[in-house]
Tab-separated table of C-alpha atoms in Angstrom:
chain	number	residue	atom	x	y	z
A	1215	MET	CA	-58.064	47.075	-43.741
A	1216	SER	CA	-55.922	47.840	-40.668
A	1217	ASN	CA	-57.006	49.052	-37.040
A	1218	ILE	CA	-53.411	50.699	-35.838
A	1219	PRO	CA	-53.730	53.936	-35.698
A	1220	ALA	CA	-50.799	55.913	-37.940
A	1221	GLN	CA	-48.539	58.100	-36.403
A	1222	ARG	CA	-49.405	61.313	-35.873
A	1223	GLU	CA	-48.310	63.472	-39.001
A	1224	PHE	CA	-48.456	67.333	-37.255
A	1225	PHE	CA	-46.599	68.549	-40.182
A	1226	LEU	CA	-48.901	67.978	-42.897
A	1227	ASP	CA	-51.502	68.565	-40.707
A	1228	SER	CA	-50.327	72.377	-40.359
A	1229	ILE	CA	-49.265	72.312	-44.011
A	1230	ARG	CA	-53.309	71.391	-44.745
A	1231	ALA	CA	-54.345	73.873	-42.203
A	1232	TRP	CA	-51.977	76.926	-43.727
A	1233	LEU	CA	-52.728	76.310	-47.261
A	1234	MET	CA	-56.284	76.229	-46.694
A	1235	LEU	CA	-55.936	79.693	-44.572
A	1236	LEU	CA	-53.387	81.321	-47.269
A	1237	GLY	CA	-56.914	81.392	-49.314
A	1238	ILE	CA	-57.839	84.477	-47.265
A	1239	PRO	CA	-55.020	86.652	-48.296
A	1240	PHE	CA	-55.009	85.326	-51.915
A	1241	HIS	CA	-58.720	86.500	-52.154
A	1242	ILE	CA	-57.711	89.514	-50.461
A	1243	SER	CA	-55.166	90.119	-52.778
A	1244	LEU	CA	-57.329	89.315	-55.524
A	1245	ILE	CA	-59.021	92.649	-54.980
A	1246	TYR	CA	-56.212	94.344	-55.135
A	1247	SER	CA	-54.333	92.592	-58.276
A	1248	SER	CA	-54.394	93.453	-61.971
A	1249	HIS	CA	-56.873	90.183	-62.378
A	1250	HIS	CA	-60.286	90.686	-62.683
A	1251	TRP	CA	-62.745	89.576	-59.993
A	1252	HIS	CA	-65.941	90.084	-58.692
A	1253	VAL	CA	-64.875	93.264	-56.901
A	1254	ASN	CA	-61.445	95.332	-57.599
A	1255	SER	CA	-59.862	98.051	-56.570
A	1256	ASN	CA	-59.679	101.459	-58.983
A	1257	GLU	CA	-56.120	100.721	-59.292
A	1258	PRO	CA	-53.812	97.252	-58.961
A	1259	THR	CA	-50.636	96.994	-57.147
A	1260	TRP	CA	-47.861	94.814	-58.768
A	1261	TRP	CA	-46.622	93.555	-55.188
A	1262	LEU	CA	-50.396	92.236	-54.593
A	1263	THR	CA	-50.649	90.882	-58.197
A	1264	LEU	CA	-47.117	89.056	-57.687
A	1265	PHE	CA	-48.266	87.894	-53.682
A	1266	ASN	CA	-51.696	86.377	-55.671
A	1267	ASP	CA	-49.876	84.688	-58.696
A	1268	PHE	CA	-47.314	82.918	-55.986
A	1269	ILE	CA	-50.074	81.553	-54.056
A	1270	HIS	CA	-52.180	80.737	-57.141
A	1271	ALA	CA	-49.017	78.611	-59.088
A	1272	PHE	CA	-49.059	75.766	-56.077
A	1273	ARG	CA	-51.298	76.009	-53.483
A	1274	MET	CA	-53.934	73.671	-54.659
A	1275	GLN	CA	-51.418	70.849	-56.568
A	1276	VAL	CA	-50.094	70.454	-52.763
A	1277	PHE	CA	-53.269	70.882	-50.978
A	1278	PHE	CA	-54.491	67.986	-53.101
A	1279	VAL	CA	-51.504	65.853	-52.405
A	1280	ILE	CA	-51.901	66.183	-48.957
A	1281	SER	CA	-55.622	65.168	-49.284
A	1282	GLY	CA	-54.548	61.820	-50.965
A	1283	TYR	CA	-52.281	60.974	-48.641
A	1284	PHE	CA	-54.747	61.255	-45.913
A	1285	SER	CA	-57.137	59.820	-47.871
A	1286	TYR	CA	-55.106	56.498	-48.480
A	1287	MET	CA	-54.099	56.414	-45.220
A	1288	LEU	CA	-57.849	55.912	-43.526
A	1289	PHE	CA	-58.168	53.796	-46.758
A	1290	LEU	CA	-56.273	51.379	-45.085
A	1291	ARG	CA	-57.805	51.419	-41.492
A	1292	TYR	CA	-62.028	51.212	-42.878
A	1293	SER	CA	-63.606	48.764	-45.031
A	1294	ARG	CA	-63.776	50.489	-48.528
A	1295	ALA	CA	-67.399	51.434	-48.188
A	1296	LYS	CA	-66.818	52.781	-44.667
A	1297	TRP	CA	-64.068	54.645	-46.005
A	1298	TRP	CA	-66.149	56.067	-48.768
A	1299	LYS	CA	-69.167	57.385	-46.541
A	1300	ILE	CA	-66.913	58.884	-43.973
A	1301	ARG	CA	-64.872	60.885	-46.528
A	1302	VAL	CA	-67.945	61.853	-48.367
A	1303	GLU	CA	-69.774	62.822	-45.297
A	1304	ARG	CA	-66.604	64.698	-44.161
A	1305	VAL	CA	-66.379	67.061	-47.347
A	1306	GLY	CA	-69.943	66.829	-49.035
A	1307	ILE	CA	-71.919	67.768	-45.770
A	1308	PRO	CA	-69.473	70.781	-44.915
A	1309	MET	CA	-69.944	71.926	-48.959
A	1310	LEU	CA	-73.668	71.482	-48.881
A	1311	THR	CA	-74.082	73.407	-45.798
A	1312	ALA	CA	-72.036	76.453	-47.069
A	1313	VAL	CA	-73.958	76.579	-50.150
A	1314	ALA	CA	-77.374	77.157	-48.745
A	1315	LEU	CA	-75.744	79.506	-45.674
A	1316	LEU	CA	-73.080	81.024	-47.162
A	1317	THR	CA	-72.425	81.206	-51.265
A	1318	LEU	CA	-76.310	81.885	-51.716
A	1319	PRO	CA	-76.531	84.985	-49.911
A	1320	GLN	CA	-72.992	85.561	-51.567
A	1321	PHE	CA	-74.659	85.108	-54.622
A	1322	LEU	CA	-77.423	87.396	-53.893
A	1323	MET	CA	-75.279	90.085	-52.556
A	1324	LEU	CA	-73.231	90.169	-55.656
A	1325	GLN	CA	-75.815	90.532	-58.121
A	1326	TYR	CA	-77.351	93.649	-56.009
A	1327	VAL	CA	-73.573	94.860	-55.552
A	1328	SER	CA	-73.256	94.764	-59.465
A	1329	GLY	CA	-76.541	95.640	-60.456
A	1330	LYS	CA	-76.968	92.546	-62.250
A	1331	SER	CA	-80.518	91.343	-60.330
A	1332	GLU	CA	-82.548	93.561	-63.011
A	1333	ARG	CA	-80.817	91.877	-65.738
A	1334	TRP	CA	-81.638	88.318	-63.864
A	1335	PRO	CA	-85.288	87.952	-65.097
A	1336	GLN	CA	-84.046	88.431	-69.054
A	1337	LEU	CA	-81.396	85.025	-68.621
A	1338	GLY	CA	-82.890	82.153	-70.513
A	1339	PHE	CA	-83.161	78.723	-68.631
A	1340	TYR	CA	-79.338	77.495	-69.356
A	1341	GLU	CA	-77.588	81.073	-68.465
A	1342	LYS	CA	-79.700	81.335	-65.017
A	1343	TYR	CA	-78.720	77.231	-64.733
A	1344	ASN	CA	-74.786	77.595	-65.427
A	1345	THR	CA	-74.697	81.325	-63.461
A	1346	LEU	CA	-76.230	79.824	-60.123
A	1347	VAL	CA	-73.169	76.279	-60.705
A	1348	TRP	CA	-70.748	78.758	-60.858
A	1349	GLU	CA	-71.354	81.453	-58.201
A	1350	LEU	CA	-73.105	78.594	-55.985
A	1351	VAL	CA	-70.038	76.194	-56.150
A	1352	SER	CA	-67.527	79.292	-56.299
A	1353	HIS	CA	-65.007	79.024	-53.642
A	1354	LEU	CA	-66.342	75.083	-52.957
A	1355	TRP	CA	-65.064	73.556	-55.749
A	1356	PHE	CA	-62.542	71.845	-54.137
A	1357	LEU	CA	-64.723	69.738	-51.892
A	1358	LEU	CA	-66.717	69.033	-54.844
A	1359	VAL	CA	-63.329	67.680	-56.410
A	1360	LEU	CA	-62.650	65.495	-53.305
A	1361	VAL	CA	-66.103	64.199	-53.458
A	1362	ILE	CA	-65.450	62.984	-56.720
A	1363	LEU	CA	-61.692	61.824	-56.208
A	1364	THR	CA	-63.018	60.209	-53.153
A	1365	THR	CA	-64.946	58.085	-55.486
A	1366	LEU	CA	-62.529	57.370	-57.844
A	1367	GLY	CA	-59.996	56.429	-54.960
A	1368	VAL	CA	-62.431	53.498	-54.153
A	1369	PHE	CA	-61.194	51.763	-57.012
A	1370	LEU	CA	-57.716	53.312	-57.766
A	1371	PHE	CA	-56.749	52.802	-54.178
A	1372	ARG	CA	-57.506	49.053	-54.743
A	1373	ARG	CA	-55.531	48.525	-57.645
A	1374	LEU	CA	-52.626	50.902	-55.709
A	1375	ASN	CA	-53.180	48.433	-52.633
A	1376	GLN	CA	-52.433	45.704	-55.470
A	1377	HIS	CA	-49.163	46.965	-57.190
A	1378	ALA	CA	-45.791	47.506	-56.325
A	1379	VAL	CA	-43.621	50.177	-58.165
A	1380	ALA	CA	-40.037	49.812	-58.510
A	1381	LYS	CA	-37.767	52.034	-56.296
A	1382	ASN	CA	-36.293	53.506	-59.245
A	1383	THR	CA	-39.548	55.228	-60.489
A	1384	PHE	CA	-38.982	57.565	-57.414
A	1385	SER	CA	-36.357	59.223	-59.079
A	1386	MET	CA	-37.656	63.270	-59.314
A	1387	ILE	CA	-36.673	63.227	-62.875
A	1388	LYS	CA	-38.852	60.156	-64.010
A	1389	LEU	CA	-41.680	61.857	-61.365
A	1390	SER	CA	-41.090	65.353	-63.364
A	1391	ALA	CA	-41.438	63.894	-66.767
A	1392	LEU	CA	-44.567	61.435	-66.146
A	1393	PHE	CA	-46.263	65.136	-64.555
A	1394	LEU	CA	-45.195	66.885	-67.904
A	1395	VAL	CA	-46.914	63.797	-69.523
A	1396	PHE	CA	-50.079	64.619	-67.261
A	1397	GLY	CA	-50.173	68.142	-68.355
A	1398	VAL	CA	-49.660	67.324	-71.900
A	1399	ILE	CA	-52.681	65.026	-71.808
A	1400	TRP	CA	-54.817	67.863	-70.252
A	1401	ALA	CA	-53.817	70.201	-71.963
A	1402	SER	CA	-54.623	68.121	-75.254
A	1403	LEU	CA	-57.937	67.633	-74.299
A	1404	ARG	CA	-58.884	71.269	-73.538
A	1405	ARG	CA	-57.333	72.136	-77.398
A	1406	ALA	CA	-59.414	68.988	-78.705
A	1407	LEU	CA	-62.943	70.292	-76.703
A	1408	LEU	CA	-62.066	73.837	-77.957
A	1409	ILE	CA	-61.650	72.568	-81.669
A	1410	VAL	CA	-64.858	70.449	-81.254
A	1411	TYR	CA	-67.286	72.338	-79.109
A	1412	LEU	CA	-66.066	75.533	-77.516
A	1413	PRO	CA	-69.222	76.342	-75.087
A	1414	ILE	CA	-68.714	73.271	-73.233
A	1415	LEU	CA	-65.634	75.012	-71.491
A	1416	SER	CA	-67.974	77.332	-70.136
A	1417	ASP	CA	-70.139	75.069	-68.330
A	1418	GLY	CA	-69.375	75.069	-64.680
A	1419	LEU	CA	-70.470	71.763	-64.320
A	1420	PHE	CA	-68.506	70.348	-66.829
A	1421	ASN	CA	-65.108	72.554	-65.429
A	1422	PHE	CA	-65.773	71.462	-61.846
A	1423	THR	CA	-66.482	67.866	-62.203
A	1424	ILE	CA	-64.151	66.946	-65.504
A	1425	MET	CA	-61.451	69.545	-66.048
A	1426	GLN	CA	-60.620	70.109	-62.314
A	1427	THR	CA	-60.839	66.928	-61.323
A	1428	LEU	CA	-58.572	65.848	-64.034
A	1429	LEU	CA	-56.327	68.276	-63.177
A	1430	TYR	CA	-56.335	67.295	-59.939
A	1431	LEU	CA	-56.184	63.555	-59.884
A	1432	PRO	CA	-52.299	63.155	-60.501
A	1433	PHE	CA	-51.720	65.205	-57.313
A	1434	PHE	CA	-54.582	63.384	-55.265
A	1435	MET	CA	-52.742	59.829	-56.275
A	1436	LEU	CA	-49.135	61.107	-55.895
A	1437	GLY	CA	-50.241	61.191	-52.182
A	1438	ALA	CA	-51.309	57.993	-51.602
A	1439	VAL	CA	-47.991	56.885	-53.306
A	1440	VAL	CA	-45.845	59.035	-50.679
A	1441	PHE	CA	-47.676	57.298	-48.033
A	1442	LYS	CA	-47.594	53.692	-49.258
A	1443	TYR	CA	-43.908	54.036	-49.793
A	1444	PRO	CA	-41.646	55.361	-47.159
A	1445	ALA	CA	-38.564	56.243	-49.959
A	1446	LEU	CA	-40.971	58.690	-51.648
A	1447	LYS	CA	-42.032	60.371	-48.521
A	1448	MET	CA	-38.602	60.579	-47.692
A	1449	ARG	CA	-37.414	62.625	-51.041
A	1450	PHE	CA	-40.057	64.515	-50.715
A	1451	ILE	CA	-39.121	65.904	-47.049
A	1452	THR	CA	-35.522	66.345	-47.865
A	1453	PRO	CA	-34.874	69.307	-49.401
A	1454	SER	CA	-33.810	69.091	-53.000
A	1455	PRO	CA	-31.792	72.179	-54.619
A	1456	GLY	CA	-32.981	70.988	-57.999
A	1457	CYS	CA	-36.877	71.239	-56.838
A	1458	TYR	CA	-36.483	74.807	-55.298
A	1459	PHE	CA	-34.562	76.078	-58.328
A	1460	GLY	CA	-36.998	74.673	-60.885
A	1461	SER	CA	-39.836	76.019	-58.508
A	1462	ALA	CA	-38.432	79.412	-58.773
A	1463	LEU	CA	-37.989	78.627	-63.000
A	1464	ALA	CA	-41.583	77.619	-63.323
A	1465	PHE	CA	-43.000	80.390	-61.029
A	1466	ALA	CA	-41.009	82.849	-63.611
A	1467	ALA	CA	-42.447	81.079	-66.462
A	1468	TYR	CA	-45.815	81.306	-65.256
A	1469	LEU	CA	-45.221	85.214	-64.604
A	1470	LEU	CA	-44.787	85.551	-68.571
A	1471	ASN	CA	-47.318	83.076	-69.132
A	1472	GLN	CA	-49.580	85.636	-67.660
A	1473	ARG	CA	-48.183	88.443	-68.915
A	1474	TYR	CA	-47.556	87.766	-72.870
A	1475	GLY	CA	-49.935	84.813	-72.614
A	1476	ASN	CA	-53.390	85.275	-74.624
A	1477	GLY	CA	-56.724	83.008	-73.633
A	1478	ALA	CA	-57.481	82.937	-77.119
A	1479	GLY	CA	-54.449	81.203	-78.277
A	1480	TRP	CA	-51.928	78.626	-76.150
A	1481	MET	CA	-52.216	79.887	-72.819
A	1482	TYR	CA	-53.917	78.186	-70.408
A	1483	GLU	CA	-52.761	75.024	-72.264
A	1484	THR	CA	-49.091	76.296	-71.008
A	1485	GLU	CA	-50.413	77.149	-68.159
A	1486	CYS	CA	-50.927	73.664	-66.934
A	1487	LEU	CA	-47.775	72.080	-68.098
A	1488	ILE	CA	-46.459	75.015	-65.599
A	1489	LEU	CA	-48.845	74.244	-62.987
A	1490	MET	CA	-48.342	70.355	-63.319
A	1491	LEU	CA	-44.097	70.741	-62.565
A	1492	MET	CA	-44.393	73.532	-60.207
A	1493	GLY	CA	-46.463	71.459	-58.130
A	1494	LEU	CA	-44.600	68.802	-58.204
A	1495	TRP	CA	-41.467	70.592	-57.380
A	1496	MET	CA	-43.160	73.033	-54.578
A	1497	THR	CA	-44.862	69.638	-52.909
A	1498	ASN	CA	-40.828	69.019	-52.174
A	1499	VAL	CA	-40.362	72.859	-51.133
A	1500	VAL	CA	-43.404	73.114	-49.118
A	1501	PHE	CA	-42.951	69.484	-46.962
A	1502	SER	CA	-39.047	69.669	-46.797
A	1503	LEU	CA	-40.033	73.278	-44.937
A	1504	GLY	CA	-43.157	72.234	-43.129
A	1505	TYR	CA	-41.169	69.037	-41.882
A	1506	ARG	CA	-38.280	71.102	-40.560
A	1507	PHE	CA	-40.125	74.150	-39.223
A	1508	LEU	CA	-43.722	72.905	-38.515
A	1509	ASN	CA	-43.244	69.010	-37.174
A	1510	THR	CA	-44.449	69.991	-33.012
A	1511	HIS	CA	-47.881	69.838	-31.431
A	1512	SER	CA	-49.046	72.555	-29.696
A	1513	PRO	CA	-52.752	73.494	-28.606
A	1514	GLY	CA	-52.810	76.681	-30.531
A	1515	VAL	CA	-51.233	74.222	-34.187
A	1516	THR	CA	-53.958	72.228	-32.925
A	1517	TYR	CA	-56.709	74.817	-32.923
A	1518	PHE	CA	-56.084	76.537	-36.429
A	1519	VAL	CA	-55.855	73.047	-37.807
A	1520	ASN	CA	-59.352	72.227	-36.239
A	1521	ALA	CA	-60.374	75.666	-37.646
A	1522	SER	CA	-58.860	76.337	-40.775
A	1523	LEU	CA	-61.865	74.487	-43.113
A	1524	PHE	CA	-64.649	76.793	-41.240
A	1525	ILE	CA	-62.667	79.671	-41.679
A	1526	TYR	CA	-62.166	79.235	-45.183
A	1527	LEU	CA	-65.764	78.387	-45.885
A	1528	VAL	CA	-66.696	81.501	-44.433
A	1529	HIS	CA	-63.899	83.885	-45.621
A	1530	HIS	CA	-65.291	84.208	-49.053
A	1531	PRO	CA	-68.266	86.098	-48.969
A	1532	LEU	CA	-66.583	87.873	-45.911
A	1533	THR	CA	-63.687	89.028	-48.220
A	1534	LEU	CA	-66.653	89.721	-51.066
A	1535	ALA	CA	-68.384	91.942	-48.631
A	1536	PHE	CA	-65.289	93.697	-47.555
A	1537	GLY	CA	-64.157	94.739	-51.070
A	1538	ALA	CA	-67.816	95.661	-51.969
A	1539	PHE	CA	-67.964	97.677	-48.926
A	1540	ILE	CA	-65.137	99.133	-47.295
A	1541	THR	CA	-61.861	98.659	-49.893
A	1542	PRO	CA	-63.395	102.004	-51.898
A	1543	HIS	CA	-62.791	103.692	-48.908
A	1544	ILE	CA	-59.291	102.856	-48.099
A	1545	PRO	CA	-57.110	105.001	-50.543
A	1546	SER	CA	-53.716	103.163	-49.807
A	1547	ASN	CA	-53.965	99.575	-51.537
A	1548	THR	CA	-51.631	97.631	-48.920
A	1549	LEU	CA	-53.469	99.203	-46.101
A	1550	GLY	CA	-56.500	98.098	-47.419
A	1551	PHE	CA	-55.157	94.592	-47.930
A	1552	LEU	CA	-53.900	94.454	-44.540
A	1553	ALA	CA	-57.316	95.688	-42.941
A	1554	GLY	CA	-58.857	93.490	-45.112
A	1555	LEU	CA	-56.802	90.730	-43.572
A	1556	VAL	CA	-57.952	92.042	-40.027
A	1557	PHE	CA	-61.547	92.154	-40.769
A	1558	VAL	CA	-61.997	88.700	-42.433
A	1559	ILE	CA	-60.033	86.689	-39.728
A	1560	GLY	CA	-61.435	88.447	-37.297
A	1561	ILE	CA	-64.882	87.926	-37.941
A	1562	ALA	CA	-64.157	84.538	-38.848
A	1563	LEU	CA	-63.030	83.261	-35.179
A	1564	ILE	CA	-65.304	84.819	-33.842
A	1565	LEU	CA	-67.982	83.319	-35.709
A	1566	TYR	CA	-66.050	80.139	-35.651
A	1567	GLU	CA	-66.400	80.201	-31.850
A	1568	LEU	CA	-70.099	80.995	-32.028
A	1569	HIS	CA	-70.839	77.696	-34.078
A	1570	LEU	CA	-68.801	75.262	-31.834
A	1571	ARG	CA	-71.381	76.231	-29.080
A	1572	VAL	CA	-74.029	75.126	-31.613
A	1573	PRO	CA	-74.039	71.036	-32.001
A	1574	LEU	CA	-76.266	71.359	-35.253
A	1575	LEU	CA	-73.749	73.853	-36.578
A	1576	ARG	CA	-70.477	72.180	-35.435
A	1577	PHE	CA	-71.780	68.383	-37.321
A	1578	LEU	CA	-72.894	70.984	-40.462
A	1579	PHE	CA	-69.666	72.514	-41.094
A	1580	SER	CA	-67.459	69.691	-39.857
A	1581	GLY	CA	-69.269	66.611	-41.323
A	1582	LYS	CA	-68.729	64.389	-38.178
A	1583	PRO	CA	-71.136	63.167	-36.113
A	1584	GLN	CA	-70.890	64.919	-32.119
A	1585	ALA	CA	-70.547	63.120	-29.119
A	1586	ARG	CA	-73.404	62.226	-27.174
A	1587	ARG	CA	-73.066	63.777	-23.777
A	1588	VAL	CA	-73.223	61.012	-20.958
A	1589	ASN	CA	-75.421	61.901	-17.782
A	1590	ALA	CA	-73.407	62.423	-14.889
A	1591	PRO	CA	-74.882	59.182	-12.689
A	1592	ALA	CA	-73.493	56.977	-15.780
A	1593	CYS	CA	-70.158	58.721	-16.000
A	1594	ASN	CA	-69.502	58.061	-12.523
A	1595	GLU	CA	-70.314	55.113	-12.325
A	1596	ILE	CA	-68.152	54.185	-15.406
A	1597	CYS	CA	-65.646	56.079	-14.046
A	1598	ARG	CA	-65.562	54.197	-10.789
A	1599	GLN	CA	-65.769	50.838	-12.705
A	1600	VAL	CA	-62.202	51.879	-14.315
A	1601	ASN	CA	-60.879	53.622	-11.913
A	1602	VAL	CA	-60.401	56.978	-13.874
A	1603	GLY	CA	-61.021	59.893	-12.380
A	1604	ASP	CA	-63.232	62.256	-14.527
A	1605	THR	CA	-60.018	64.893	-14.467
A	1606	ASN	CA	-57.801	62.839	-16.881
A	1607	ARG	CA	-60.291	61.707	-19.067
A	1608	ARG	CA	-61.001	63.545	-22.162
């Protein structure tokens, strides 16, 4: 445990915020893509489908690398029990808040829009339970996975702390081979479940807690290793032509798999192998570009870093409302996409500003205890004692 604060990583803060905010154009473009979603336009648009596929092919892998990086940084700062408590509160409280205030109303709205509310009483108990898991967790799945990874991190980070890794392990070729092995393991597990007990793959809770956790665990641990070993961090923030080219090649393979793959065949297993490699290589692409262009501090960047989680949480029901009630009235998909960005981001920012003015909501959507206000006489006395003016205090 160390009480020495680590140097602020502005570019990683910015990347994390941008990856979170990319969820907005991702879900809006999903409306206008060829992928089936809760709400879709009458006709898909090819460039929005391509745009949607590109975001989906790397965003969450890189996000979990950054999550592992900051999680391990805090792990070294606090005791294990305090670290687990802080991390779970910061993730779990916003998740539970969003379930109650966002995804439950979202579910009711979708039941009405899709006309499924009339069929709800006819569903069996398990069908209702499984539907609720899928719909209430919804876009919050990564928060649930982070809670699980944090719990696993109590043990995995301790082992990482106790073992050293040889420098030659940091070769991108060796890392690529290692992540390919991880992909084979995940794909083999899915194929085995498909053969042994197919229905388990349709179970929402199993999908989120087991399959998604196993898929992103290597990236979470990679982030921790990147923090521990500066040589590996340097490798990722230094542009690698091989990673840039490999990412383009992996994305082409991803598109081909989407176009010609068969869900009843090996499509998802193949996709896992591609996503493992593309996630690794795109970490170099995103980190190197972020280090080059986003490694600065500014009030605007800080604002969106702080607002990114709240905006992500509220954007999903706003996007679905836009798709259900406004999209049918906009003839152009491109215009609809742009209008959707303005609609969702604009309302999300208004809601963010409103929630900042309510301490209870600030706590519920951040998981951070709100600082107590100090009364004026006490504050003045403190300021006199330390000889610091009020205007210089934060």
